[in-house]
PDB file of C-alpha atoms and ligand atoms in Angstrom:
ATOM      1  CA  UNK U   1     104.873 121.488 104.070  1.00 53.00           C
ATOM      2  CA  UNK U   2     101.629 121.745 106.613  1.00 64.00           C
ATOM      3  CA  UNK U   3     102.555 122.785 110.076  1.00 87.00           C
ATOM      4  CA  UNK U   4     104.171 120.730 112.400  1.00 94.00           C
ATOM      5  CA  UNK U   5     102.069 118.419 114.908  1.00 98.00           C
ATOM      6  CA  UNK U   6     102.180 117.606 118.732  1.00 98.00           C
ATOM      7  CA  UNK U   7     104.784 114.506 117.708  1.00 98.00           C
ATOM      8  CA  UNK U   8     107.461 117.468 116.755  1.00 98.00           C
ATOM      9  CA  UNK U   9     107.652 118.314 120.114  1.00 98.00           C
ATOM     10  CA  UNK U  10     107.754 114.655 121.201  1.00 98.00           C
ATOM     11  CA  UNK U  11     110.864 114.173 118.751  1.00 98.00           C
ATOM     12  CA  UNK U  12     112.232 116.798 120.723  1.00 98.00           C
ATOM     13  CA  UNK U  13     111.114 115.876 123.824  1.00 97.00           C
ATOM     14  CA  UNK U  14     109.652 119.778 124.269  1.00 98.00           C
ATOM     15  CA  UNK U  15     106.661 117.449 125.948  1.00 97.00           C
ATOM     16  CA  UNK U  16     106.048 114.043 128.090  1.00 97.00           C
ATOM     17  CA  UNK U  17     106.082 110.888 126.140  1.00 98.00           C
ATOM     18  CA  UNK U  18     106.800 107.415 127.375  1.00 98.00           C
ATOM     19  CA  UNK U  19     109.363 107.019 124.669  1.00 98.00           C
ATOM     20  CA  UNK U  20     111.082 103.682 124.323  1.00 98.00           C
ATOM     21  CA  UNK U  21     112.697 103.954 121.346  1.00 98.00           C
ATOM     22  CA  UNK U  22     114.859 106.929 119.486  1.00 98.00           C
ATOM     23  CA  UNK U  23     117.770 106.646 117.339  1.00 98.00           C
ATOM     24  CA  UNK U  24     118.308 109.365 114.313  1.00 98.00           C
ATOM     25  CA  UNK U  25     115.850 108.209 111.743  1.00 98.00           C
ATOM     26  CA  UNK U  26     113.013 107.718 114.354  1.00 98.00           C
ATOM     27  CA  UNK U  27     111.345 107.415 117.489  1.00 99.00           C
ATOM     28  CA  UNK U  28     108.686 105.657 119.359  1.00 99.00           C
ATOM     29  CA  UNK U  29     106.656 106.112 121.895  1.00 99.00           C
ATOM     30  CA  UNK U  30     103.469 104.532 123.945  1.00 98.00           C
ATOM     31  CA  UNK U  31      99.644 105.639 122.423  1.00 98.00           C
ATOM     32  CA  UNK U  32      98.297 108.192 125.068  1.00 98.00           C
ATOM     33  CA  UNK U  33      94.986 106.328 124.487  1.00 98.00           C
ATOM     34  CA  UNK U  34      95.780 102.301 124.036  1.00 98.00           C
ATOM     35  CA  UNK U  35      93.954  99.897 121.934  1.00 97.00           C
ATOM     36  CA  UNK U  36      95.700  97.468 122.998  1.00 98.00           C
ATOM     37  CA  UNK U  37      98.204  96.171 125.986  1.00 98.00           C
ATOM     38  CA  UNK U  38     101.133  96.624 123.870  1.00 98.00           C
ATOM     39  CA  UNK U  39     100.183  99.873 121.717  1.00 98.00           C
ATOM     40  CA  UNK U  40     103.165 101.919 120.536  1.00 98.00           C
ATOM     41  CA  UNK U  41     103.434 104.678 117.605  1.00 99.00           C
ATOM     42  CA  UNK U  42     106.777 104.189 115.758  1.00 99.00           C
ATOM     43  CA  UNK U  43     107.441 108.138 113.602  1.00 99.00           C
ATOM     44  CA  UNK U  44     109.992 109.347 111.410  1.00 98.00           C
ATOM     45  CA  UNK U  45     111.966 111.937 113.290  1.00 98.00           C
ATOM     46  CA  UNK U  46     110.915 113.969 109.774  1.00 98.00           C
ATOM     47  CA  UNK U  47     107.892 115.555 109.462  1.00 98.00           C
ATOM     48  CA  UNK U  48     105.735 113.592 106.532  1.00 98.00           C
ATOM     49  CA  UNK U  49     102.329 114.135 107.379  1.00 98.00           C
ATOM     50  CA  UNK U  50     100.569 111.507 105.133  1.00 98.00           C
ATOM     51  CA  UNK U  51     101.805 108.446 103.302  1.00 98.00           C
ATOM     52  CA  UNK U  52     101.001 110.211 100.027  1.00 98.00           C
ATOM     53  CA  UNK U  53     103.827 112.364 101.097  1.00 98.00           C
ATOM     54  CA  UNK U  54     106.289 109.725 101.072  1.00 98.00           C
ATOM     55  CA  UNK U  55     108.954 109.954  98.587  1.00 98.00           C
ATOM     56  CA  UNK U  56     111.421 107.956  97.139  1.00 98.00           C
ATOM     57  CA  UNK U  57     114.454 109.737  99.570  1.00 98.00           C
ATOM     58  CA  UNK U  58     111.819 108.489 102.577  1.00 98.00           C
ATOM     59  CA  UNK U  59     112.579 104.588 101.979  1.00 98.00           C
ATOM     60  CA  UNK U  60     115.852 104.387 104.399  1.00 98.00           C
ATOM     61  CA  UNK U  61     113.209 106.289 106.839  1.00 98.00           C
ATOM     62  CA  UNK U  62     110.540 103.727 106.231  1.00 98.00           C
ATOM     63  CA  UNK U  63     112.745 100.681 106.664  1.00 98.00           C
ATOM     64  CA  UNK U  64     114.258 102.174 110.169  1.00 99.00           C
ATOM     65  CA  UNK U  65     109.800 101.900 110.903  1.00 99.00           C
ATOM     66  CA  UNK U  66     109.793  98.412 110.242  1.00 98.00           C
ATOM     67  CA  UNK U  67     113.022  97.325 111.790  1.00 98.00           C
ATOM     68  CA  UNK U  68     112.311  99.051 114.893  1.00 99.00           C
ATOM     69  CA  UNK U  69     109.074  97.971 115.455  1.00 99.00           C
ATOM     70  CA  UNK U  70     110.006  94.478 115.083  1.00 98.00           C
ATOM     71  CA  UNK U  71     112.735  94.575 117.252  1.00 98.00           C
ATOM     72  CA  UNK U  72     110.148  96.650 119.981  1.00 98.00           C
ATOM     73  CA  UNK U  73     108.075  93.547 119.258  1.00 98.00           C
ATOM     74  CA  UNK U  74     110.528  91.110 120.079  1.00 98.00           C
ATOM     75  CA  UNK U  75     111.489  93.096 123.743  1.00 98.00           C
ATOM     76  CA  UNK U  76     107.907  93.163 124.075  1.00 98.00           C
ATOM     77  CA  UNK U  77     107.174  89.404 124.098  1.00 98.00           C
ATOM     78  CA  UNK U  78     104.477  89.635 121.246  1.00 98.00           C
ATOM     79  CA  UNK U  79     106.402  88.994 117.979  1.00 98.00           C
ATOM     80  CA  UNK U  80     105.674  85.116 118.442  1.00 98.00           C
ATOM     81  CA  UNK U  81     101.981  85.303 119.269  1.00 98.00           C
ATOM     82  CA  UNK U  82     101.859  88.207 116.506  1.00 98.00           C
ATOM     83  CA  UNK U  83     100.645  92.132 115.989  1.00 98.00           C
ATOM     84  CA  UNK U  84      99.085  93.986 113.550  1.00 98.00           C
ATOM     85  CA  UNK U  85     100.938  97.183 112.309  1.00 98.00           C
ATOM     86  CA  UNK U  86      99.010 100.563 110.896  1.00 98.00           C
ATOM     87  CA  UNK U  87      99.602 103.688 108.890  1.00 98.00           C
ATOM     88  CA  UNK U  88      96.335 105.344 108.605  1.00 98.00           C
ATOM     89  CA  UNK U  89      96.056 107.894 105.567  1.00 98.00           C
ATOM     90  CA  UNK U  90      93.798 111.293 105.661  1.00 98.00           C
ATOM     91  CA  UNK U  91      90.414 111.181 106.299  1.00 98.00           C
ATOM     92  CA  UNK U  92      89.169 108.240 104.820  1.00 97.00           C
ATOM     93  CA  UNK U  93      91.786 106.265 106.522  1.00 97.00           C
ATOM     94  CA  UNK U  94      90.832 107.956 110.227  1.00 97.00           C
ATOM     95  CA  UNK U  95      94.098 109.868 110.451  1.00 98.00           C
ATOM     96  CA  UNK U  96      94.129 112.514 113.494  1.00 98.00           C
ATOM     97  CA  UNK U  97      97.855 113.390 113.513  1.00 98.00           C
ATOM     98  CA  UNK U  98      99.333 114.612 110.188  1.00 98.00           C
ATOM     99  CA  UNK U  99     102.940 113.338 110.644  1.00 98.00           C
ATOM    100  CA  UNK U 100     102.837 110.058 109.666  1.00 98.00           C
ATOM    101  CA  UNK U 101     102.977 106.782 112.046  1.00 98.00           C
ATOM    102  CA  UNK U 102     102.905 103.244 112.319  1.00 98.00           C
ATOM    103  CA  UNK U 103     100.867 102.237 115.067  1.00 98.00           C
ATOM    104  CA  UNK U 104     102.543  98.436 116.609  1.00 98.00           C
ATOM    105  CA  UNK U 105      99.550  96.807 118.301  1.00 98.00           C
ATOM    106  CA  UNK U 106      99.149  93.762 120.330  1.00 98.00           C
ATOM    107  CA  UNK U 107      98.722  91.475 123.348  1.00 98.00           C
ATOM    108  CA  UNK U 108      95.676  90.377 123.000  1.00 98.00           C
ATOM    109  CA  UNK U 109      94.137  88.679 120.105  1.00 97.00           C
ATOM    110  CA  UNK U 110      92.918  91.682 117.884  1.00 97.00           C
ATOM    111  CA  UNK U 111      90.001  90.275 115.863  1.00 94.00           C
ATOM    112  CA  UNK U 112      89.484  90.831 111.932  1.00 93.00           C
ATOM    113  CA  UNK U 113      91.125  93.825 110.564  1.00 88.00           C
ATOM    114  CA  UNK U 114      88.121  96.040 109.549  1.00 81.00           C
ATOM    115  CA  UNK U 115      85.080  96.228 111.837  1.00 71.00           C
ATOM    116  CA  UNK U 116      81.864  95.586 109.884  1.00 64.00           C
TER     117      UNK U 116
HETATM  118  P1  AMP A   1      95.782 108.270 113.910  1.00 52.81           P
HETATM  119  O1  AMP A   1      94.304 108.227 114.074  1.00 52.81           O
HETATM  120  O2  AMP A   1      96.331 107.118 113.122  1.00 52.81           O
HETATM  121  O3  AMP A   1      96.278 109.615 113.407  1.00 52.81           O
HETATM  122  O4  AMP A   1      96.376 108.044 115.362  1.00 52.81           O
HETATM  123  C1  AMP A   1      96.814 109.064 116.193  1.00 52.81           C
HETATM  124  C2  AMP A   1      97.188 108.423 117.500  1.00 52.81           C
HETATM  125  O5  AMP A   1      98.001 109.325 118.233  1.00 52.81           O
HETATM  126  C3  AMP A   1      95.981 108.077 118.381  1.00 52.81           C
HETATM  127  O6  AMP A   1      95.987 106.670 118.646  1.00 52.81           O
HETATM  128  C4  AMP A   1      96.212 108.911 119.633  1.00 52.81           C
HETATM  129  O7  AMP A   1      95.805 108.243 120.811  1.00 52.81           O
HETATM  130  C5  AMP A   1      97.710 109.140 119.589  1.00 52.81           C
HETATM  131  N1  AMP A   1      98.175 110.335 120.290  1.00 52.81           N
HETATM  132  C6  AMP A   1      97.730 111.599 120.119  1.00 52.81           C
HETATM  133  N2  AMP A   1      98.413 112.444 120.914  1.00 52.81           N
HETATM  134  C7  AMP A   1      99.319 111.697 121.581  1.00 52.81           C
HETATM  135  C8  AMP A   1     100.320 111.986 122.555  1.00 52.81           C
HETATM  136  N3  AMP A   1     100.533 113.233 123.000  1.00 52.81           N
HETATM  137  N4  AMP A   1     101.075 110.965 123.035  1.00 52.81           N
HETATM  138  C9  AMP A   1     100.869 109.708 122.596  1.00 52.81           C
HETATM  139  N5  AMP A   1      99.942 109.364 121.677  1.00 52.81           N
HETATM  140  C10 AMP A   1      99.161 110.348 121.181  1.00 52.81           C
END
């Protein structure tokens, strides 16, 4: 297992975040550096660093993801008007942190997925 990233020590709040979310399974916090008005990482409070790490004892982890960031959605007033949600992979994918996380994104109308 690769060494642990910055989000460890947000888990365990050994650093500032402006975390609005943590239960067991995960937490979430704001992006440092916004895309977007509403732009929040949800993380397993396990290190996985990619999503080719993901494993078949992960999937109760990767439903908490979803659940949670629809229901930070909802308290966010953007779930009607809609989001996108991200997990990027290695480099190909433009991943920077290697412990895997869904970034929830919206607010604003956020164009077409890829730009060209
Ligand atoms: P990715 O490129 O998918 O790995 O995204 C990493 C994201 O983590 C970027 O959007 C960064 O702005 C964000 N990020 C990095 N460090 C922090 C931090 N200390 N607190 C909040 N967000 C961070």
């Amino acid at each position: 297992m690769p060494e642990e990233t910055i989000f460890s020590k947000i888990i365990r709040q050994e650093i500032p975040a402006d975390i609005v979310y943590q239960d067991d399974l995960v937490t979430a916090f704001r992006d440092i550096n916004a895309q977007a008005p509403t732009h929040i990482l949800i993380i397993p409070n396990k290190h996985i660093p990619t999503a080719n790490d993901i494993g078949e004892e992960d999937e109760p982890i990767l439903g908490r993801i979803f659940t949670v960031a629809a229901k930070i959605a909802k308290e966010a007033g953007i779930a009607e008007d809609g989001y996108r949600l991200i997990m990027n992979c290695n480099t190909h994918g433009g991943q920077e942190v290697y412990h895997i996380h869904l970034h929830l994104l919206g607010g604003r109308p956020l164009g077409p997925m890829l730009s060209r």
